[in-house]
PDB file of C-alpha atoms in Angstrom:
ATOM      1  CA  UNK A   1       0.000   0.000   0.000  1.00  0.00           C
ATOM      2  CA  UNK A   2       2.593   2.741   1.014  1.00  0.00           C
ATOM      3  CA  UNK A   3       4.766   1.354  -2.750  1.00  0.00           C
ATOM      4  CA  UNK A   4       2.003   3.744  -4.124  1.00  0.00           C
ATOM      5  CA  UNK A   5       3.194   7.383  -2.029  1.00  0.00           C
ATOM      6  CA  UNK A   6       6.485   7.731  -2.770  1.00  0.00           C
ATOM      7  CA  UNK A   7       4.910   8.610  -6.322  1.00  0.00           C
ATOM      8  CA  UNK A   8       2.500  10.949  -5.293  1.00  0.00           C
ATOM      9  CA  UNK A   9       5.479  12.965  -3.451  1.00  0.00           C
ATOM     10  CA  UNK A  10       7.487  12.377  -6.781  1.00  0.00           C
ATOM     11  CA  UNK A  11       4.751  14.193  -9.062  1.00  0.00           C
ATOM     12  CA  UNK A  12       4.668  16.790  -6.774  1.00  0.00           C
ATOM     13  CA  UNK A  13       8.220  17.810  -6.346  1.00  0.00           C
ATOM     14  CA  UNK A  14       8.105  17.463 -10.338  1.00  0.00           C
ATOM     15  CA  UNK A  15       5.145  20.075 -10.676  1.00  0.00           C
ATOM     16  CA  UNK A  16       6.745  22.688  -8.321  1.00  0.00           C
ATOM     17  CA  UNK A  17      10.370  22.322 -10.025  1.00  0.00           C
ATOM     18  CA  UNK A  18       8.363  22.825 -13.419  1.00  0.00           C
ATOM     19  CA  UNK A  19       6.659  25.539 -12.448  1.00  0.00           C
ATOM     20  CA  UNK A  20       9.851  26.980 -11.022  1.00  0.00           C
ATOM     21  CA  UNK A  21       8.507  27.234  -7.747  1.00  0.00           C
ATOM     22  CA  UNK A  22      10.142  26.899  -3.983  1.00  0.00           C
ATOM     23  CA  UNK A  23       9.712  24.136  -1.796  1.00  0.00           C
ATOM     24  CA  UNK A  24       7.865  25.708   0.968  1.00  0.00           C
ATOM     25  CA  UNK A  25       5.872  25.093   3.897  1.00  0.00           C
ATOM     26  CA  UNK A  26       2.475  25.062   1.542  1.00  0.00           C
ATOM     27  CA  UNK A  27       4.086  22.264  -0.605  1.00  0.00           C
ATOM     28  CA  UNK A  28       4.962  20.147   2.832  1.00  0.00           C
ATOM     29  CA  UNK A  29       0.878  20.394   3.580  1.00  0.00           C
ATOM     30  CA  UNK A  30       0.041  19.499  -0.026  1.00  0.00           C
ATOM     31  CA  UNK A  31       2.647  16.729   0.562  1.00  0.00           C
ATOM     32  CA  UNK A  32       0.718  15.778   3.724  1.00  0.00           C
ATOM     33  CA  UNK A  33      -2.656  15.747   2.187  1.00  0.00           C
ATOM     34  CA  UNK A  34      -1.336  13.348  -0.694  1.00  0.00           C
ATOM     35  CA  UNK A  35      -0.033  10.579   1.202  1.00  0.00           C
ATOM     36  CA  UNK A  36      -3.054  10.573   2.455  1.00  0.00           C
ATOM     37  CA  UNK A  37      -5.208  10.116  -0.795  1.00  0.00           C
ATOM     38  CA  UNK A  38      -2.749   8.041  -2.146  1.00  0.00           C
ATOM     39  CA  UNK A  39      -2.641   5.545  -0.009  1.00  0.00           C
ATOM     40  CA  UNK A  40      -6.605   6.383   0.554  1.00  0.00           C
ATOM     41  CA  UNK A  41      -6.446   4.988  -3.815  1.00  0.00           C
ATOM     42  CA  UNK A  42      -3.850   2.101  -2.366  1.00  0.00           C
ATOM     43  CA  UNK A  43      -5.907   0.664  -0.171  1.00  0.00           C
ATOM     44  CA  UNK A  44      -9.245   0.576  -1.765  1.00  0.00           C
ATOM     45  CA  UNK A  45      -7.386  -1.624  -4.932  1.00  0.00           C
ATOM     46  CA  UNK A  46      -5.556  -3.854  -2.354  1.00  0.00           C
ATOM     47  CA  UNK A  47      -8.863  -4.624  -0.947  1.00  0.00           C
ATOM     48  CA  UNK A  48     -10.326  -5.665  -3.901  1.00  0.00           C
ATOM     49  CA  UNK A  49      -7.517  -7.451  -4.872  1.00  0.00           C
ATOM     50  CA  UNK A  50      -7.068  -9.147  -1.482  1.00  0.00           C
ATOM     51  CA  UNK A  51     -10.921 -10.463  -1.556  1.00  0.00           C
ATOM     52  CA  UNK A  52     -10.407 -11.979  -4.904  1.00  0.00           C
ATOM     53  CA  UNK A  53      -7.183 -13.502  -3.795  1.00  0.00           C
ATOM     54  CA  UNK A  54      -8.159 -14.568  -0.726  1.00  0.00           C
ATOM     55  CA  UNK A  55     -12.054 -15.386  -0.865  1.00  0.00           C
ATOM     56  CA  UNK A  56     -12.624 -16.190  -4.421  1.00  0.00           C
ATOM     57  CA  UNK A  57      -9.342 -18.347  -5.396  1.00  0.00           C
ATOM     58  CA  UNK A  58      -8.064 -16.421  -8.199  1.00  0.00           C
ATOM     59  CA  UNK A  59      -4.508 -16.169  -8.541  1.00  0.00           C
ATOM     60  CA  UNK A  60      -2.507 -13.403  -7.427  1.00  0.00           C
ATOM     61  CA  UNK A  61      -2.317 -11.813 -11.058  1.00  0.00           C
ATOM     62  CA  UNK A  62      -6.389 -12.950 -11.657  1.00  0.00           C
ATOM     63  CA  UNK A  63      -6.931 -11.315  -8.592  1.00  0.00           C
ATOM     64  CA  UNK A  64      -4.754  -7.655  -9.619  1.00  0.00           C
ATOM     65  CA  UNK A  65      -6.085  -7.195 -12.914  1.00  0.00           C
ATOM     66  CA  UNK A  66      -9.995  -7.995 -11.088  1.00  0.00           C
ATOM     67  CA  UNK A  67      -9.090  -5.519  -8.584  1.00  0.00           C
ATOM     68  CA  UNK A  68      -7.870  -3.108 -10.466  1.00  0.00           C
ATOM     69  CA  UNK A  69     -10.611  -3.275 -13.208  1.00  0.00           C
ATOM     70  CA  UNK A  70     -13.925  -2.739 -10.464  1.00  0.00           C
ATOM     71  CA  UNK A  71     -11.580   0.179  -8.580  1.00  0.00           C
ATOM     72  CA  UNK A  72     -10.503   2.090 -11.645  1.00  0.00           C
ATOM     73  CA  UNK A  73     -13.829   3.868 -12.399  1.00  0.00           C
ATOM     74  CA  UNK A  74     -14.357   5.145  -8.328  1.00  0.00           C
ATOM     75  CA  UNK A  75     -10.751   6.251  -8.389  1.00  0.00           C
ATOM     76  CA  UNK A  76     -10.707   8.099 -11.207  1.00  0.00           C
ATOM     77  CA  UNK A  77     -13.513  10.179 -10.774  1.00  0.00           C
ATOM     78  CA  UNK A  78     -12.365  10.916  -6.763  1.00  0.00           C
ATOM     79  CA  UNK A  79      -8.599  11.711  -7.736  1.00  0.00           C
ATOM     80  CA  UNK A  80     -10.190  14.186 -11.236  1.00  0.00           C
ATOM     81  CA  UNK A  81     -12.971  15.393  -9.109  1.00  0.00           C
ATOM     82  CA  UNK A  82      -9.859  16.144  -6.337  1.00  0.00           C
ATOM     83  CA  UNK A  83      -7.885  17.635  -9.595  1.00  0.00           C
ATOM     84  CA  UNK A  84     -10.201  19.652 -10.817  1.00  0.00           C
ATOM     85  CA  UNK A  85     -11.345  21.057  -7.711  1.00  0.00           C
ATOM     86  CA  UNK A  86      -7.453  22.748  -6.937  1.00  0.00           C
ATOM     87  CA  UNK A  87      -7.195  24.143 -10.527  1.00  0.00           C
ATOM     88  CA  UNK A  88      -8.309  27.755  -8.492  1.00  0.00           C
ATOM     89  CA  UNK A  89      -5.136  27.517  -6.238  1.00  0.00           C
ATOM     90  CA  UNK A  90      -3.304  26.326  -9.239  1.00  0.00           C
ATOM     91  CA  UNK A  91      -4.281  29.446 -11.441  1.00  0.00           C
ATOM     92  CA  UNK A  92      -5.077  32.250  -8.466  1.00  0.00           C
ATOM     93  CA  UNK A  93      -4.529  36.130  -8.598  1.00  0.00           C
ATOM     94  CA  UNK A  94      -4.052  38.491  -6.115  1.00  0.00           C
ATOM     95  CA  UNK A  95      -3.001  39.228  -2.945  1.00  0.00           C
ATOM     96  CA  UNK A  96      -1.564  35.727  -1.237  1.00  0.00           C
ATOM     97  CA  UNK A  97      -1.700  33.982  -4.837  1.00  0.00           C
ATOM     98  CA  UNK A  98       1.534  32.699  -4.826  1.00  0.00           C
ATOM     99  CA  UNK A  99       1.075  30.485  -1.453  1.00  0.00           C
ATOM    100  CA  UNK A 100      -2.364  29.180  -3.092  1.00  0.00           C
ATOM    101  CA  UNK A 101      -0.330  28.293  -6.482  1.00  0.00           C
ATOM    102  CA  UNK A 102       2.628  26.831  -4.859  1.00  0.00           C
ATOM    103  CA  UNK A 103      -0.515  24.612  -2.944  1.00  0.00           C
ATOM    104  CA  UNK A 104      -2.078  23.489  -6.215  1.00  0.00           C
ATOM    105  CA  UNK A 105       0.572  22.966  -8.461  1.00  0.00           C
ATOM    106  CA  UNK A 106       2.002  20.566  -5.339  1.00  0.00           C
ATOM    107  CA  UNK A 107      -1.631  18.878  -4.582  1.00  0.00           C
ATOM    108  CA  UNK A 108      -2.114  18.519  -8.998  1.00  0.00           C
ATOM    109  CA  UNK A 109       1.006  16.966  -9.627  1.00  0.00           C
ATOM    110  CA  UNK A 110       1.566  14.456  -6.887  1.00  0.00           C
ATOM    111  CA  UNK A 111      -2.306  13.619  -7.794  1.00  0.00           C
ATOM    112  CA  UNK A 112      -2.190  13.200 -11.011  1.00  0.00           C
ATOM    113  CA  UNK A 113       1.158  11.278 -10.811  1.00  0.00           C
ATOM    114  CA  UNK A 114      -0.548   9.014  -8.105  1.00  0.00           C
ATOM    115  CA  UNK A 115      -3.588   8.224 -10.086  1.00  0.00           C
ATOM    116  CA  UNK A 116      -1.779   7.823 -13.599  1.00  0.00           C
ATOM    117  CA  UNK A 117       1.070   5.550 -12.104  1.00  0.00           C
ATOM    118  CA  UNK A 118       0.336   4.280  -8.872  1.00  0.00           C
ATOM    119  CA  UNK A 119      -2.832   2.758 -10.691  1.00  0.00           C
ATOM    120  CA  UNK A 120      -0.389   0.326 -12.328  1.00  0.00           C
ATOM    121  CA  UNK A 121       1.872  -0.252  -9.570  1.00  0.00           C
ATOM    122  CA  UNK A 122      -0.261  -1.453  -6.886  1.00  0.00           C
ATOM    123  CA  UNK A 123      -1.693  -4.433  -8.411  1.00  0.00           C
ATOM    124  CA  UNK A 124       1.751  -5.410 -10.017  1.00  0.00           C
ATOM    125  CA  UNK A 125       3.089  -4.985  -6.702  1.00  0.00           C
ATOM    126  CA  UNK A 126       0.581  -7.063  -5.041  1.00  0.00           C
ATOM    127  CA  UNK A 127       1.198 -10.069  -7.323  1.00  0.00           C
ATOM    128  CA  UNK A 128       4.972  -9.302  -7.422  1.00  0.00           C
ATOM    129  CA  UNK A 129       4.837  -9.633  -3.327  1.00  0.00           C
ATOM    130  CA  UNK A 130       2.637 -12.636  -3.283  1.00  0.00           C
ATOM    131  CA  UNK A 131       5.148 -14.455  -5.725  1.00  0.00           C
ATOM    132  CA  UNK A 132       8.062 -13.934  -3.496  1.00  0.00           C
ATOM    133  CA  UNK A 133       6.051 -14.900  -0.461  1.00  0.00           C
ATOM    134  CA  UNK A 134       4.430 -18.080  -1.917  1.00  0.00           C
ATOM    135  CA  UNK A 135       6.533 -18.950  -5.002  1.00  0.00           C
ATOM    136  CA  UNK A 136       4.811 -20.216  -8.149  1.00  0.00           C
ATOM    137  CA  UNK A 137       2.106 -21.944  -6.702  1.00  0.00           C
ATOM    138  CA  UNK A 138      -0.480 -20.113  -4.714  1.00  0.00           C
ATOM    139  CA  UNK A 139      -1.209 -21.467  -1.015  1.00  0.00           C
ATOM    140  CA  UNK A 140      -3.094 -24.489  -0.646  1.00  0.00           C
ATOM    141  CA  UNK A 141      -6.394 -22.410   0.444  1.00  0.00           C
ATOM    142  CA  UNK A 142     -10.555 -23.314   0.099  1.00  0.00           C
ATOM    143  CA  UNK A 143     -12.385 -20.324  -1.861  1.00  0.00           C
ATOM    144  CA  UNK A 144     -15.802 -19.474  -0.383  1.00  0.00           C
ATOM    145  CA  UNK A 145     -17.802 -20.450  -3.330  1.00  0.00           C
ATOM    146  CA  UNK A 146     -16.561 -23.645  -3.091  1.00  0.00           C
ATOM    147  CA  UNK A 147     -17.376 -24.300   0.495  1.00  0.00           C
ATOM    148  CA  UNK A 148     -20.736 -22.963  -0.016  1.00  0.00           C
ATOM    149  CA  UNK A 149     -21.698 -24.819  -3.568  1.00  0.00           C
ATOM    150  CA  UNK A 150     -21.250 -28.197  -1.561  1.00  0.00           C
ATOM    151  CA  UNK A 151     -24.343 -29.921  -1.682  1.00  0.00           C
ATOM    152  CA  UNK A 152     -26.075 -30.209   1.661  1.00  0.00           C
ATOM    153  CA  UNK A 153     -27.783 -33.185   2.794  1.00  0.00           C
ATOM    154  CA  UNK A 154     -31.787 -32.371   2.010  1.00  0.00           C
ATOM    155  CA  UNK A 155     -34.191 -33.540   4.054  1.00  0.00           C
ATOM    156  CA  UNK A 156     -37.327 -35.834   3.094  1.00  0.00           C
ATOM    157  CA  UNK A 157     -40.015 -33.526   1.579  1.00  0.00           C
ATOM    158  CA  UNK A 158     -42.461 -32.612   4.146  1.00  0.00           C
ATOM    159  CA  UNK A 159     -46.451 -33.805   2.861  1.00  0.00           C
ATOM    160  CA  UNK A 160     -49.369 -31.514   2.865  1.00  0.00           C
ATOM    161  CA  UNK A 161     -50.810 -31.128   5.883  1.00  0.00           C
ATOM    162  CA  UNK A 162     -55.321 -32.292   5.359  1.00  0.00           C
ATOM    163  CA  UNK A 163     -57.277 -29.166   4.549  1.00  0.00           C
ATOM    164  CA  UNK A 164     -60.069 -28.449   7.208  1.00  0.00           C
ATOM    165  CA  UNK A 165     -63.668 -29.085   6.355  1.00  0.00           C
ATOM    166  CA  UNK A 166     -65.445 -25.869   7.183  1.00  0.00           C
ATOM    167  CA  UNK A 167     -68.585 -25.837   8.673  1.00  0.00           C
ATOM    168  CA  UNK A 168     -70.188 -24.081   5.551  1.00  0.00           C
ATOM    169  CA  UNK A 169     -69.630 -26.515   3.285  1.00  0.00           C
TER     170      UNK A 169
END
């Protein structure tokens, strides 16, 4: 989970140093606040990918590329909607603008470096980890489908109980 932060705090030292910006106390918070949602992105795929791994039997790369395929959609539109919400700090006037730029460009970068790499990463990472830990084979392991797909022993159909005469009839 944390492979996927050193990224995020790569894009944004990239995005200040392009913008020819200073490393200042508003890029340490923006540095701060993307750990956070990058290992917030981390965690939500290594979940996924975990469940399938774990619960479902898949193989450690069946289980990435599942993982990674039902996450990509919600993480995208958090980290854009994220994104697109700092483009005022990135592009603000006026008095105090240059504190609110230094912010965004440092909060747009690291994002958009954590959601266009670390998107790729974490899953390969995942099944990269699980082959050193387990070798080739995955371990020996009973999936939850299987346990519950058993057949169970039925009992003897129950008969009708005898309808009631009424008193009308």
């Amino acid at each position: 989970v944390l492979l996927g932060t050193p990224i995020a705090v790569f894009g944004a030292f990239l995005a200040v140093y392009l913008r020819h910006m200073d490393v200042s106390v508003y890029v340490q918070i923006g540095l701060i606040m993307l750990i956070g949602l990058a290992a917030k992105n981390a965690i939500l795929i290594v979940e996924f990918v975990k469940t399938g791994y774990d619960t479902e039997g898949l193989s450690a790369v069946d289980a990435a590329l599942q993982g990674a395929r039902i996450r990509l959609r919600p993480i995208l539109m958090t980290a854009f909607a994220f994104i697109l919400g700092c483009v005022p700090l990135w592009v603000a006037t006026g008095s105090g603008a240059v504190s609110r730029q230094v912010l965004g460009t440092a909060v747009i970068g690291g994002m958009l470096a954590a959601t266009c790499i670390a998107i790729f990463i974490i899953p390969v990472s995942f099944s990269f980890i699980q082959h050193l830990i387990h070798g080739k084979e995955p371990p020996a392991r009973t999936p939850l489908h299987e346990k519950e797909s058993q057949p169970k022993e039925k009992s003897p159909p129950q008969a009708d109980p005898p309808m009631a005469e009424t008193a009308d009839n």
